[in-house]
Amino acid sequence: MDTSPTALFDSYEQDFKQIIQSIRDKLEGDGKDAQGEQRKAALRRVEMELDEADEMISQMEIEIQGIPQSLRPSYQSRIKASKADLQRYKKLSKEQHTQLSRSELLSRPGVSATSDEPYGATSDRTRLLAGTSLLEDGSRRLLESQRIALETEEQGADILRSLRGQREQIQNARDTLQRADTSIDRASGTLKKMIRRMYQQRVVTAAIIVVLVILILVILWAKLWR
């Protein structure tokens, strides 16, 4: 298993490329020639894949925080290129959704683009306007969802940075405690040596006093018994 700091980033990027290739096939490849319900299903699948691709980019942005600074610029450029691809296909998907909706409305009975009434009967034109309004509302909701997703992504990145900072603080505190523990051990050894020397000095002092007392007693004995 690859344990390098860029392994997860590379994995997410590879998944992103596979998803984008699938989207490209549906929007620009053979899939774009599908009609009717088949085309609707393809576009629905594109929407799901766009969400998956968006999630892959979010994961890549999280993983880049753990990549060494010396390697990070090249990976940031790769994220930027991936975002550009994603936005391009989001725009293309939206355009094809709109084209499909217009085609369905114009293909209904009573609707003719070449008649004196460009949208057919008044009721058909009303339905077309309502459909357009719904599309615009859907687009606004999609943009709002994207904005919320980006805000959530930024908050997640901030939390990750905060956690990394806290981890560094804990590591620094642990190093400080280890140094303090080492200093305490050294101080304790020094105190033990001082105590040992103090006891040695006491023994020497006591021995000197005993010798002096014996000498005094000997002198007294000598004077008294002579």
Tab-separated table of C-alpha atoms in Angstrom:
chain	number	residue	atom	x	y	z
A	1	MET	CA	0.000	0.000	0.000
A	2	ASP	CA	1.361	3.431	-0.977
A	3	THR	CA	1.876	5.502	2.184
A	4	SER	CA	3.383	8.611	0.548
A	5	PRO	CA	1.823	11.983	1.501
A	6	THR	CA	0.445	12.381	-2.038
A	7	ALA	CA	-1.076	8.903	-2.405
A	8	LEU	CA	-4.643	9.839	-1.395
A	9	PHE	CA	-4.534	13.011	-3.487
A	10	ASP	CA	-3.479	11.023	-6.548
A	11	SER	CA	-6.232	8.474	-5.903
A	12	TYR	CA	-8.928	11.154	-5.663
A	13	GLU	CA	-7.569	12.865	-8.774
A	14	GLN	CA	-7.716	9.590	-10.725
A	15	ASP	CA	-11.348	9.062	-9.630
A	16	PHE	CA	-12.116	12.628	-10.699
A	17	LYS	CA	-10.644	12.058	-14.160
A	18	GLN	CA	-12.687	8.897	-14.632
A	19	ILE	CA	-15.883	10.732	-13.659
A	20	ILE	CA	-15.066	13.639	-15.990
A	21	GLN	CA	-14.435	11.193	-18.843
A	22	SER	CA	-17.865	9.641	-18.252
A	23	ILE	CA	-19.454	13.115	-18.250
A	24	ARG	CA	-17.592	14.051	-21.432
A	25	ASP	CA	-18.907	10.948	-23.195
A	26	LYS	CA	-22.477	11.851	-22.296
A	27	LEU	CA	-22.273	15.548	-23.136
A	28	GLU	CA	-19.850	15.617	-26.067
A	29	GLY	CA	-19.402	12.010	-27.207
A	30	ASP	CA	-21.817	9.443	-28.596
A	31	GLY	CA	-24.207	9.972	-25.674
A	32	LYS	CA	-25.211	13.433	-26.872
A	33	ASP	CA	-27.088	11.931	-29.834
A	34	ALA	CA	-29.580	10.135	-27.541
A	35	GLN	CA	-33.180	11.329	-27.676
A	36	GLY	CA	-36.233	11.427	-25.417
A	37	GLU	CA	-36.214	9.534	-22.165
A	38	GLN	CA	-32.788	8.114	-22.904
A	39	ARG	CA	-31.377	11.621	-23.145
A	40	LYS	CA	-33.149	12.667	-19.928
A	41	ALA	CA	-31.674	9.686	-18.091
A	42	ALA	CA	-28.207	10.541	-19.410
A	43	LEU	CA	-28.491	14.138	-18.218
A	44	ARG	CA	-29.723	12.998	-14.801
A	45	ARG	CA	-26.721	10.729	-14.577
A	46	VAL	CA	-24.487	13.660	-15.547
A	47	GLU	CA	-25.921	15.680	-12.634
A	48	MET	CA	-25.044	12.893	-10.191
A	49	GLU	CA	-21.568	12.531	-11.642
A	50	LEU	CA	-21.008	16.286	-11.397
A	51	ASP	CA	-21.822	16.067	-7.679
A	52	GLU	CA	-19.380	13.160	-7.349
A	53	ALA	CA	-16.683	15.143	-9.167
A	54	ASP	CA	-17.332	18.099	-6.872
A	55	GLU	CA	-16.841	15.816	-3.878
A	56	MET	CA	-13.563	14.507	-5.314
A	57	ILE	CA	-12.248	18.080	-5.603
A	58	SER	CA	-13.254	18.739	-1.994
A	59	GLN	CA	-11.291	15.664	-0.904
A	60	MET	CA	-8.301	16.770	-2.977
A	61	GLU	CA	-8.339	20.191	-1.289
A	62	ILE	CA	-8.372	18.521	2.125
A	63	GLU	CA	-5.536	16.152	1.252
A	64	ILE	CA	-3.346	18.948	-0.134
A	65	GLN	CA	-3.054	20.333	3.405
A	66	GLY	CA	-0.901	17.328	4.328
A	67	ILE	CA	1.414	17.573	1.308
A	68	PRO	CA	4.893	19.093	1.957
A	69	GLN	CA	5.225	22.766	1.071
A	70	SER	CA	7.872	22.024	-1.559
A	71	LEU	CA	5.424	19.872	-3.548
A	72	ARG	CA	2.224	21.802	-2.885
A	73	PRO	CA	2.328	24.391	-5.754
A	74	SER	CA	2.157	21.751	-8.508
A	75	TYR	CA	-0.760	20.019	-6.791
A	76	GLN	CA	-2.568	23.332	-6.355
A	77	SER	CA	-2.245	23.865	-10.116
A	78	ARG	CA	-3.770	20.429	-10.708
A	79	ILE	CA	-6.717	21.292	-8.451
A	80	LYS	CA	-7.204	24.556	-10.342
A	81	ALA	CA	-7.265	22.717	-13.679
A	82	SER	CA	-9.728	20.164	-12.285
A	83	LYS	CA	-12.031	22.938	-11.069
A	84	ALA	CA	-11.939	24.554	-14.512
A	85	ASP	CA	-12.953	21.252	-16.145
A	86	LEU	CA	-15.754	20.788	-13.632
A	87	GLN	CA	-17.161	24.293	-14.185
A	88	ARG	CA	-17.024	23.807	-17.952
A	89	TYR	CA	-19.087	20.650	-17.825
A	90	LYS	CA	-21.508	22.120	-15.289
A	91	LYS	CA	-22.174	24.943	-17.733
A	92	LEU	CA	-22.502	22.544	-20.657
A	93	SER	CA	-24.880	20.316	-18.670
A	94	LYS	CA	-27.056	23.300	-17.823
A	95	GLU	CA	-27.171	24.378	-21.478
A	96	GLN	CA	-28.179	20.908	-22.645
A	97	HIS	CA	-30.861	20.686	-19.947
A	98	THR	CA	-32.290	23.966	-21.232
A	99	GLN	CA	-32.143	22.830	-24.869
A	100	LEU	CA	-33.906	19.566	-24.011
A	101	SER	CA	-36.673	21.377	-22.133
A	102	ARG	CA	-37.227	23.795	-25.021
A	103	SER	CA	-37.281	20.963	-27.535
A	104	GLU	CA	-39.925	19.128	-25.524
A	105	LEU	CA	-42.085	22.219	-25.206
A	106	LEU	CA	-41.813	23.107	-28.903
A	107	SER	CA	-42.565	19.526	-29.948
A	108	ARG	CA	-45.970	19.545	-28.276
A	109	PRO	CA	-49.081	19.711	-30.520
A	110	GLY	CA	-50.127	23.258	-31.351
A	111	VAL	CA	-46.661	24.708	-30.923
A	112	SER	CA	-44.954	25.924	-34.102
A	113	ALA	CA	-41.880	28.100	-34.286
A	114	THR	CA	-42.724	29.217	-37.843
A	115	SER	CA	-46.330	30.231	-37.324
A	116	ASP	CA	-47.503	33.782	-36.795
A	117	GLU	CA	-47.664	32.981	-33.082
A	118	PRO	CA	-44.062	31.966	-32.342
A	119	TYR	CA	-45.038	29.812	-29.390
A	120	GLY	CA	-48.353	28.486	-30.720
A	121	ALA	CA	-51.427	29.002	-28.625
A	122	THR	CA	-51.390	31.358	-25.661
A	123	SER	CA	-51.634	28.473	-23.212
A	124	ASP	CA	-48.578	26.829	-24.787
A	125	ARG	CA	-46.640	30.055	-24.527
A	126	THR	CA	-47.679	30.337	-20.882
A	127	ARG	CA	-46.450	26.825	-20.249
A	128	LEU	CA	-43.155	27.635	-21.990
A	129	LEU	CA	-42.693	30.727	-19.857
A	130	ALA	CA	-43.531	28.734	-16.752
A	131	GLY	CA	-41.050	26.049	-17.787
A	132	THR	CA	-38.364	28.678	-18.344
A	133	SER	CA	-39.134	30.159	-14.950
A	134	LEU	CA	-38.782	26.740	-13.359
A	135	LEU	CA	-35.445	26.237	-15.103
A	136	GLU	CA	-34.193	29.576	-13.871
A	137	ASP	CA	-35.373	28.770	-10.360
A	138	GLY	CA	-33.621	25.408	-10.544
A	139	SER	CA	-30.448	27.110	-11.722
A	140	ARG	CA	-30.599	29.537	-8.817
A	141	ARG	CA	-31.053	26.680	-6.387
A	142	LEU	CA	-28.146	24.839	-7.961
A	143	LEU	CA	-25.909	27.884	-7.613
A	144	GLU	CA	-27.030	28.308	-4.010
A	145	SER	CA	-26.227	24.652	-3.314
A	146	GLN	CA	-22.797	25.109	-4.882
A	147	ARG	CA	-22.200	28.188	-2.736
A	148	ILE	CA	-23.176	26.317	0.430
A	149	ALA	CA	-20.959	23.389	-0.592
A	150	LEU	CA	-18.000	25.739	-1.119
A	151	GLU	CA	-18.606	27.414	2.252
A	152	THR	CA	-18.793	24.005	3.930
A	153	GLU	CA	-15.603	22.993	2.159
A	154	GLU	CA	-13.822	26.139	3.368
A	155	GLN	CA	-15.050	25.554	6.921
A	156	GLY	CA	-13.805	21.965	6.756
A	157	ALA	CA	-10.405	23.164	5.555
A	158	ASP	CA	-10.290	25.745	8.395
A	159	ILE	CA	-11.148	23.050	10.945
A	160	LEU	CA	-8.444	20.813	9.514
A	161	ARG	CA	-5.876	23.616	9.726
A	162	SER	CA	-6.982	24.332	13.312
A	163	LEU	CA	-6.614	20.673	14.257
A	164	ARG	CA	-3.139	20.570	12.710
A	165	GLY	CA	-2.191	23.692	14.691
A	166	GLN	CA	-3.485	22.141	17.910
A	167	ARG	CA	-1.555	18.961	17.195
A	168	GLU	CA	1.630	20.992	16.742
A	169	GLN	CA	0.950	22.792	20.031
A	170	ILE	CA	0.467	19.461	21.809
A	171	GLN	CA	3.693	18.138	20.299
A	172	ASN	CA	5.547	21.289	21.393
A	173	ALA	CA	4.097	20.966	24.904
A	174	ARG	CA	5.141	17.304	25.007
A	175	ASP	CA	8.679	18.228	23.931
A	176	THR	CA	8.787	20.926	26.618
A	177	LEU	CA	7.643	18.423	29.256
A	178	GLN	CA	10.301	15.958	28.118
A	179	ARG	CA	12.982	18.633	28.408
A	180	ALA	CA	11.651	19.628	31.850
A	181	ASP	CA	11.666	15.972	32.914
A	182	THR	CA	15.279	15.659	31.771
A	183	SER	CA	16.193	18.795	33.718
A	184	ILE	CA	14.430	17.465	36.823
A	185	ASP	CA	16.344	14.171	36.523
A	186	ARG	CA	19.615	16.081	36.298
A	187	ALA	CA	18.701	18.273	39.264
A	188	SER	CA	17.686	15.205	41.244
A	189	GLY	CA	21.043	13.550	40.497
A	190	THR	CA	22.870	16.700	41.585
A	191	LEU	CA	20.906	16.845	44.856
A	192	LYS	CA	21.661	13.191	45.547
A	193	LYS	CA	25.383	13.831	45.046
A	194	MET	CA	25.228	16.853	47.386
A	195	ILE	CA	23.394	14.829	50.048
A	196	ARG	CA	25.916	12.004	49.741
A	197	ARG	CA	28.788	14.453	50.123
A	198	MET	CA	27.064	16.031	53.118
A	199	TYR	CA	26.821	12.648	54.844
A	200	GLN	CA	30.454	11.969	54.007
A	201	GLN	CA	31.442	15.292	55.555
A	202	ARG	CA	29.403	14.493	58.678
A	203	VAL	CA	31.137	11.130	59.036
A	204	VAL	CA	34.540	12.782	58.654
A	205	THR	CA	33.606	15.478	61.180
A	206	ALA	CA	32.323	12.890	63.663
A	207	ALA	CA	35.518	10.859	63.238
A	208	ILE	CA	37.645	13.940	63.928
A	209	ILE	CA	35.597	14.744	67.045
A	210	VAL	CA	35.971	11.161	68.308
A	211	VAL	CA	39.721	11.279	67.776
A	212	LEU	CA	39.968	14.623	69.608
A	213	VAL	CA	37.922	13.291	72.524
A	214	ILE	CA	40.149	10.209	72.737
A	215	LEU	CA	43.263	12.397	72.692
A	216	ILE	CA	41.881	14.631	75.427
A	217	LEU	CA	41.035	11.605	77.553
A	218	VAL	CA	44.507	10.169	77.009
A	219	ILE	CA	46.145	13.457	78.020
A	220	LEU	CA	43.957	13.760	81.121
A	221	TRP	CA	44.675	10.182	82.078
A	222	ALA	CA	48.349	10.705	81.638
A	223	LYS	CA	48.396	13.830	83.836
A	224	LEU	CA	46.162	12.377	86.547
A	225	TRP	CA	47.925	9.064	86.923
A	226	ARG	CA	51.444	10.443	86.817
